[in-house]
Amino acid sequence: MQKAFVTFKDFMSLPRIFYHLVGMDYYEPPGSKANSNRLLNVILLLNVLNTGFNMCMEFVLIVQYYRNGQDIEVICMMVTYLCYISVGQLKIINAWTQKSKLNGLVNEMEAIFPAGIREQQDKYQVDYYFKRVRYFMRLFSDLLLMLFVVYSVYNFVYYQVQRFVLHTPNTEKPLPYYSTCPWDCLDHWSYYLIYTSQIWCGIVTAAGHIATDLSIYGFTMQLVMHFDYISKTLIEYQVQSGRVENGHAKDIQQLKGLIIYHHNLFGLSDVMNSMFELPVLLNFATSTVWVCIVAFQMTLGLSAGQTLKLIVAMTSALTEIYIICYFSDLLIVSFLKISYRLFCIIRTMYQ
């Protein structure tokens, strides 16, 4: 049965799922169970430790390859892995360190969300904005999950084909992202432990990227919805000054309420900016590095499988930059429209 109204939790359901996967819950209403919080803290600690271990191993491998004069193609691939894992780890840590601020933002945004009344939701066009942000959330999350699957499965499938289909002799067991570990594990039972650790690291890193970026999309789209509502209200408002008794006072009272509303939204946008400025900076920096490295690798004449991996990586990096810019532009335009509408009303009042 389809829900009659869109709620705040519907807007933020996808980011919350991925935050749970990381080991966090940014939305903790009063009376939440302590046992659930402890379990999430344990999951978060294990995820951070496992990701940190894989980051160290990745860095060691890059240093070894550089000292041994390994092909630049392999080193570039390792650098892209390290950048991806590092940024995912930093996004997780940033969310954890600002958890109380994030929870406060969630509570304030939920408090001003349009009530579950058809007339109220139609005024804010909640359904339109929800479908719009949901499209971008699914697009980005599906793309990042596809990136994880391609990079995690490719080496395993390649190994299976080489060993069991082509019967290539001396085929070494692969690992998803890097081939070094503190001990010789390829012919040891710990191989499966290391393999699982790398897959787990890939899942958590992807979840860290997705949860943070989807939170930005969700909060930004809701701010755009509120700003557009103010702009629409200003457009439809009929100036009373000079038309009815005490019209000027009524106009001032109406504008006063909208200005307070706008000021509160502006404060929320400042809070959101202070929380997500580091992830956004990391998005632009790492996506730029990814695009440069991947474009360089494509000029080296790689195999079809490696080329597929690079195409997926290039697409995800460009899409990440584009969506962030798209939502930023939406927020700027919706904010500027209010200034223009307000200026028109004030000019009409004093003509």
PDB file of C-alpha atoms in Angstrom, residues 136-325:
ATOM      1  CA  PHE A 136      19.979  11.299  -7.811  1.00  0.00           C
ATOM      2  CA  MET A 137      20.380   9.251  -4.632  1.00  0.00           C
ATOM      3  CA  ARG A 138      19.699   6.007  -6.465  1.00  0.00           C
ATOM      4  CA  LEU A 139      21.861   7.022  -9.401  1.00  0.00           C
ATOM      5  CA  PHE A 140      24.901   7.755  -7.249  1.00  0.00           C
ATOM      6  CA  SER A 141      24.484   4.806  -4.876  1.00  0.00           C
ATOM      7  CA  ASP A 142      23.982   2.357  -7.758  1.00  0.00           C
ATOM      8  CA  LEU A 143      27.046   3.743  -9.518  1.00  0.00           C
ATOM      9  CA  LEU A 144      29.265   3.435  -6.427  1.00  0.00           C
ATOM     10  CA  LEU A 145      27.987  -0.075  -5.710  1.00  0.00           C
ATOM     11  CA  MET A 146      28.697  -1.050  -9.317  1.00  0.00           C
ATOM     12  CA  LEU A 147      32.209   0.363  -8.930  1.00  0.00           C
ATOM     13  CA  PHE A 148      32.693  -1.781  -5.826  1.00  0.00           C
ATOM     14  CA  VAL A 149      31.402  -4.924  -7.559  1.00  0.00           C
ATOM     15  CA  VAL A 150      33.541  -4.424 -10.672  1.00  0.00           C
ATOM     16  CA  TYR A 151      36.755  -3.845  -8.711  1.00  0.00           C
ATOM     17  CA  SER A 152      36.022  -6.629  -6.204  1.00  0.00           C
ATOM     18  CA  VAL A 153      34.906  -9.345  -8.612  1.00  0.00           C
ATOM     19  CA  TYR A 154      37.168  -8.743 -11.620  1.00  0.00           C
ATOM     20  CA  ASN A 155      40.334 -10.343 -10.186  1.00  0.00           C
ATOM     21  CA  PHE A 156      38.423 -13.344  -8.853  1.00  0.00           C
ATOM     22  CA  VAL A 157      36.670 -13.987 -12.180  1.00  0.00           C
ATOM     23  CA  TYR A 158      39.951 -13.519 -14.062  1.00  0.00           C
ATOM     24  CA  TYR A 159      41.609 -16.105 -11.808  1.00  0.00           C
ATOM     25  CA  GLN A 160      38.788 -18.601 -12.307  1.00  0.00           C
ATOM     26  CA  VAL A 161      38.983 -18.251 -16.084  1.00  0.00           C
ATOM     27  CA  GLN A 162      42.781 -18.594 -16.139  1.00  0.00           C
ATOM     28  CA  ARG A 163      42.831 -21.653 -13.902  1.00  0.00           C
ATOM     29  CA  PHE A 164      39.720 -23.649 -14.764  1.00  0.00           C
ATOM     30  CA  VAL A 165      38.919 -22.576 -18.329  1.00  0.00           C
ATOM     31  CA  LEU A 166      42.284 -21.840 -19.927  1.00  0.00           C
ATOM     32  CA  HIS A 167      44.221 -24.125 -17.529  1.00  0.00           C
ATOM     33  CA  THR A 168      47.063 -21.642 -17.294  1.00  0.00           C
ATOM     34  CA  PRO A 169      49.882 -23.100 -15.155  1.00  0.00           C
ATOM     35  CA  ASN A 170      51.218 -21.328 -12.044  1.00  0.00           C
ATOM     36  CA  THR A 171      48.200 -19.041 -11.734  1.00  0.00           C
ATOM     37  CA  GLU A 172      48.407 -17.230  -8.409  1.00  0.00           C
ATOM     38  CA  LYS A 173      45.409 -16.619  -6.243  1.00  0.00           C
ATOM     39  CA  PRO A 174      44.311 -12.991  -6.544  1.00  0.00           C
ATOM     40  CA  LEU A 175      43.264 -10.477  -3.936  1.00  0.00           C
ATOM     41  CA  PRO A 176      40.626  -7.832  -4.735  1.00  0.00           C
ATOM     42  CA  TYR A 177      42.712  -4.677  -4.355  1.00  0.00           C
ATOM     43  CA  TYR A 178      46.340  -5.394  -3.495  1.00  0.00           C
ATOM     44  CA  SER A 179      48.581  -8.447  -3.353  1.00  0.00           C
ATOM     45  CA  THR A 180      50.679  -7.870  -0.249  1.00  0.00           C
ATOM     46  CA  CYS A 181      50.149  -8.873   3.365  1.00  0.00           C
ATOM     47  CA  PRO A 182      52.442  -9.151   6.413  1.00  0.00           C
ATOM     48  CA  TRP A 183      52.962 -12.867   5.719  1.00  0.00           C
ATOM     49  CA  ASP A 184      52.790 -15.309   2.812  1.00  0.00           C
ATOM     50  CA  CYS A 185      49.067 -15.948   2.753  1.00  0.00           C
ATOM     51  CA  LEU A 186      48.372 -17.112  -0.804  1.00  0.00           C
ATOM     52  CA  ASP A 187      48.848 -20.794   0.085  1.00  0.00           C
ATOM     53  CA  HIS A 188      47.559 -20.499   3.621  1.00  0.00           C
ATOM     54  CA  TRP A 189      44.094 -20.555   5.166  1.00  0.00           C
ATOM     55  CA  SER A 190      44.574 -16.901   6.106  1.00  0.00           C
ATOM     56  CA  TYR A 191      44.232 -16.077   2.402  1.00  0.00           C
ATOM     57  CA  TYR A 192      40.451 -16.205   2.836  1.00  0.00           C
ATOM     58  CA  LEU A 193      40.724 -13.972   5.900  1.00  0.00           C
ATOM     59  CA  ILE A 194      42.696 -11.339   3.965  1.00  0.00           C
ATOM     60  CA  TYR A 195      40.335 -11.638   1.006  1.00  0.00           C
ATOM     61  CA  THR A 196      37.323 -11.090   3.268  1.00  0.00           C
ATOM     62  CA  SER A 197      39.075  -8.164   4.950  1.00  0.00           C
ATOM     63  CA  GLN A 198      39.609  -6.436   1.612  1.00  0.00           C
ATOM     64  CA  ILE A 199      36.033  -7.032   0.457  1.00  0.00           C
ATOM     65  CA  TRP A 200      34.758  -5.760   3.798  1.00  0.00           C
ATOM     66  CA  CYS A 201      36.960  -2.683   3.457  1.00  0.00           C
ATOM     67  CA  GLY A 202      35.558  -2.043  -0.021  1.00  0.00           C
ATOM     68  CA  ILE A 203      31.967  -2.304   1.216  1.00  0.00           C
ATOM     69  CA  VAL A 204      32.545   0.032   4.180  1.00  0.00           C
ATOM     70  CA  THR A 205      34.449   2.552   2.058  1.00  0.00           C
ATOM     71  CA  ALA A 206      31.674   2.618  -0.549  1.00  0.00           C
ATOM     72  CA  ALA A 207      29.095   3.004   2.250  1.00  0.00           C
ATOM     73  CA  GLY A 208      31.067   5.927   3.719  1.00  0.00           C
ATOM     74  CA  HIS A 209      31.129   7.689   0.362  1.00  0.00           C
ATOM     75  CA  ILE A 210      27.459   7.020  -0.343  1.00  0.00           C
ATOM     76  CA  ALA A 211      26.129   7.903   3.138  1.00  0.00           C
ATOM     77  CA  THR A 212      27.903  11.264   3.218  1.00  0.00           C
ATOM     78  CA  ASP A 213      27.030  12.332  -0.315  1.00  0.00           C
ATOM     79  CA  LEU A 214      23.402  11.201  -0.044  1.00  0.00           C
ATOM     80  CA  SER A 215      23.053  13.173   3.202  1.00  0.00           C
ATOM     81  CA  ILE A 216      24.257  16.269   1.353  1.00  0.00           C
ATOM     82  CA  TYR A 217      21.690  15.654  -1.404  1.00  0.00           C
ATOM     83  CA  GLY A 218      18.858  15.111   1.074  1.00  0.00           C
ATOM     84  CA  PHE A 219      19.548  18.171   3.235  1.00  0.00           C
ATOM     85  CA  THR A 220      20.212  20.421   0.248  1.00  0.00           C
ATOM     86  CA  MET A 221      17.025  19.421  -1.570  1.00  0.00           C
ATOM     87  CA  GLN A 222      14.955  20.102   1.545  1.00  0.00           C
ATOM     88  CA  LEU A 223      16.507  23.561   1.891  1.00  0.00           C
ATOM     89  CA  VAL A 224      15.738  24.203  -1.773  1.00  0.00           C
ATOM     90  CA  MET A 225      12.142  23.109  -1.138  1.00  0.00           C
ATOM     91  CA  HIS A 226      11.782  25.586   1.743  1.00  0.00           C
ATOM     92  CA  PHE A 227      13.446  28.439  -0.158  1.00  0.00           C
ATOM     93  CA  ASP A 228      11.234  27.807  -3.195  1.00  0.00           C
ATOM     94  CA  TYR A 229       8.184  27.838  -0.930  1.00  0.00           C
ATOM     95  CA  ILE A 230       9.155  31.295   0.363  1.00  0.00           C
ATOM     96  CA  SER A 231       9.734  32.490  -3.205  1.00  0.00           C
ATOM     97  CA  LYS A 232       6.346  31.114  -4.297  1.00  0.00           C
ATOM     98  CA  THR A 233       4.636  32.757  -1.323  1.00  0.00           C
ATOM     99  CA  LEU A 234       6.189  36.103  -2.251  1.00  0.00           C
ATOM    100  CA  ILE A 235       5.067  35.730  -5.875  1.00  0.00           C
ATOM    101  CA  GLU A 236       1.470  34.945  -4.917  1.00  0.00           C
ATOM    102  CA  TYR A 237       1.252  37.566  -2.184  1.00  0.00           C
ATOM    103  CA  GLN A 238      -0.979  40.540  -2.983  1.00  0.00           C
ATOM    104  CA  VAL A 239       0.431  43.758  -1.582  1.00  0.00           C
ATOM    105  CA  GLN A 240      -2.146  45.338   0.771  1.00  0.00           C
ATOM    106  CA  SER A 241      -0.520  48.750   1.107  1.00  0.00           C
ATOM    107  CA  GLY A 242      -2.763  51.433  -0.384  1.00  0.00           C
ATOM    108  CA  ARG A 243      -5.591  48.969  -0.988  1.00  0.00           C
ATOM    109  CA  VAL A 244      -7.016  48.182   2.441  1.00  0.00           C
ATOM    110  CA  GLU A 245      -6.997  49.806   5.862  1.00  0.00           C
ATOM    111  CA  ASN A 246      -3.706  49.232   7.715  1.00  0.00           C
ATOM    112  CA  GLY A 247      -2.468  47.523   4.567  1.00  0.00           C
ATOM    113  CA  HIS A 248       1.090  48.656   5.126  1.00  0.00           C
ATOM    114  CA  ALA A 249       1.169  47.105   8.616  1.00  0.00           C
ATOM    115  CA  LYS A 250      -0.242  43.840   7.250  1.00  0.00           C
ATOM    116  CA  ASP A 251       2.433  43.749   4.588  1.00  0.00           C
ATOM    117  CA  ILE A 252       5.143  44.324   7.172  1.00  0.00           C
ATOM    118  CA  GLN A 253       3.721  41.561   9.377  1.00  0.00           C
ATOM    119  CA  GLN A 254       3.628  39.106   6.477  1.00  0.00           C
ATOM    120  CA  LEU A 255       7.176  39.940   5.426  1.00  0.00           C
ATOM    121  CA  LYS A 256       8.384  39.722   9.015  1.00  0.00           C
ATOM    122  CA  GLY A 257       7.223  36.100   9.291  1.00  0.00           C
ATOM    123  CA  LEU A 258       8.864  35.156   5.999  1.00  0.00           C
ATOM    124  CA  ILE A 259      12.092  36.912   6.943  1.00  0.00           C
ATOM    125  CA  ILE A 260      12.284  35.001  10.252  1.00  0.00           C
ATOM    126  CA  TYR A 261      11.581  31.770   8.366  1.00  0.00           C
ATOM    127  CA  HIS A 262      14.285  32.637   5.830  1.00  0.00           C
ATOM    128  CA  HIS A 263      16.758  33.529   8.578  1.00  0.00           C
ATOM    129  CA  ASN A 264      16.242  30.137  10.220  1.00  0.00           C
ATOM    130  CA  LEU A 265      16.830  28.369   6.915  1.00  0.00           C
ATOM    131  CA  PHE A 266      19.968  30.395   6.333  1.00  0.00           C
ATOM    132  CA  GLY A 267      21.243  29.301   9.749  1.00  0.00           C
ATOM    133  CA  LEU A 268      20.571  25.649   8.881  1.00  0.00           C
ATOM    134  CA  SER A 269      22.437  26.042   5.603  1.00  0.00           C
ATOM    135  CA  ASP A 270      25.422  27.428   7.544  1.00  0.00           C
ATOM    136  CA  VAL A 271      25.348  24.411   9.862  1.00  0.00           C
ATOM    137  CA  MET A 272      25.178  22.053   6.891  1.00  0.00           C
ATOM    138  CA  ASN A 273      28.056  23.859   5.210  1.00  0.00           C
ATOM    139  CA  SER A 274      30.253  23.635   8.316  1.00  0.00           C
ATOM    140  CA  MET A 275      29.559  19.907   8.603  1.00  0.00           C
ATOM    141  CA  PHE A 276      30.070  18.900   4.992  1.00  0.00           C
ATOM    142  CA  GLU A 277      32.709  21.370   3.787  1.00  0.00           C
ATOM    143  CA  LEU A 278      35.505  18.815   4.309  1.00  0.00           C
ATOM    144  CA  PRO A 279      33.702  15.968   2.447  1.00  0.00           C
ATOM    145  CA  VAL A 280      32.878  18.306  -0.439  1.00  0.00           C
ATOM    146  CA  LEU A 281      36.501  19.458  -0.628  1.00  0.00           C
ATOM    147  CA  LEU A 282      37.643  15.823  -0.595  1.00  0.00           C
ATOM    148  CA  ASN A 283      35.137  15.005  -3.347  1.00  0.00           C
ATOM    149  CA  PHE A 284      36.573  17.647  -5.656  1.00  0.00           C
ATOM    150  CA  ALA A 285      40.213  16.908  -4.811  1.00  0.00           C
ATOM    151  CA  THR A 286      40.052  13.119  -5.147  1.00  0.00           C
ATOM    152  CA  SER A 287      37.730  13.167  -8.155  1.00  0.00           C
ATOM    153  CA  THR A 288      40.182  15.460  -9.920  1.00  0.00           C
ATOM    154  CA  VAL A 289      43.069  13.117  -9.086  1.00  0.00           C
ATOM    155  CA  TRP A 290      41.016  10.132 -10.200  1.00  0.00           C
ATOM    156  CA  VAL A 291      40.120  11.704 -13.530  1.00  0.00           C
ATOM    157  CA  CYS A 292      43.762  12.599 -14.245  1.00  0.00           C
ATOM    158  CA  ILE A 293      45.173   9.194 -13.250  1.00  0.00           C
ATOM    159  CA  VAL A 294      42.442   7.196 -14.977  1.00  0.00           C
ATOM    160  CA  ALA A 295      42.735   9.255 -18.170  1.00  0.00           C
ATOM    161  CA  PHE A 296      46.493   8.660 -18.143  1.00  0.00           C
ATOM    162  CA  GLN A 297      46.020   4.907 -17.642  1.00  0.00           C
ATOM    163  CA  MET A 298      43.638   4.736 -20.588  1.00  0.00           C
ATOM    164  CA  THR A 299      46.453   5.903 -22.866  1.00  0.00           C
ATOM    165  CA  LEU A 300      48.638   2.915 -21.945  1.00  0.00           C
ATOM    166  CA  GLY A 301      46.777   0.304 -23.993  1.00  0.00           C
ATOM    167  CA  LEU A 302      45.289  -1.892 -21.269  1.00  0.00           C
ATOM    168  CA  SER A 303      43.250  -5.076 -21.499  1.00  0.00           C
ATOM    169  CA  ALA A 304      39.493  -4.990 -21.989  1.00  0.00           C
ATOM    170  CA  GLY A 305      38.892  -5.876 -18.325  1.00  0.00           C
ATOM    171  CA  GLN A 306      41.176  -3.163 -16.999  1.00  0.00           C
ATOM    172  CA  THR A 307      39.641  -0.656 -19.410  1.00  0.00           C
ATOM    173  CA  LEU A 308      36.158  -1.521 -18.113  1.00  0.00           C
ATOM    174  CA  LYS A 309      37.289  -0.893 -14.544  1.00  0.00           C
ATOM    175  CA  LEU A 310      38.763   2.463 -15.528  1.00  0.00           C
ATOM    176  CA  ILE A 311      35.626   3.515 -17.412  1.00  0.00           C
ATOM    177  CA  VAL A 312      33.477   2.787 -14.350  1.00  0.00           C
ATOM    178  CA  ALA A 313      35.942   4.702 -12.138  1.00  0.00           C
ATOM    179  CA  MET A 314      35.991   7.681 -14.521  1.00  0.00           C
ATOM    180  CA  THR A 315      32.193   7.733 -14.724  1.00  0.00           C
ATOM    181  CA  SER A 316      31.769   7.644 -10.941  1.00  0.00           C
ATOM    182  CA  ALA A 317      34.303  10.451 -10.409  1.00  0.00           C
ATOM    183  CA  LEU A 318      32.702  12.740 -13.007  1.00  0.00           C
ATOM    184  CA  THR A 319      29.196  11.945 -11.757  1.00  0.00           C
ATOM    185  CA  GLU A 320      30.188  12.741  -8.176  1.00  0.00           C
ATOM    186  CA  ILE A 321      31.485  16.170  -9.187  1.00  0.00           C
ATOM    187  CA  TYR A 322      28.486  16.875 -11.400  1.00  0.00           C
ATOM    188  CA  ILE A 323      25.840  16.024  -8.768  1.00  0.00           C
ATOM    189  CA  ILE A 324      27.549  18.127  -6.083  1.00  0.00           C
ATOM    190  CA  CYS A 325      27.712  21.079  -8.490  1.00  0.00           C
TER     191      CYS A 325
END
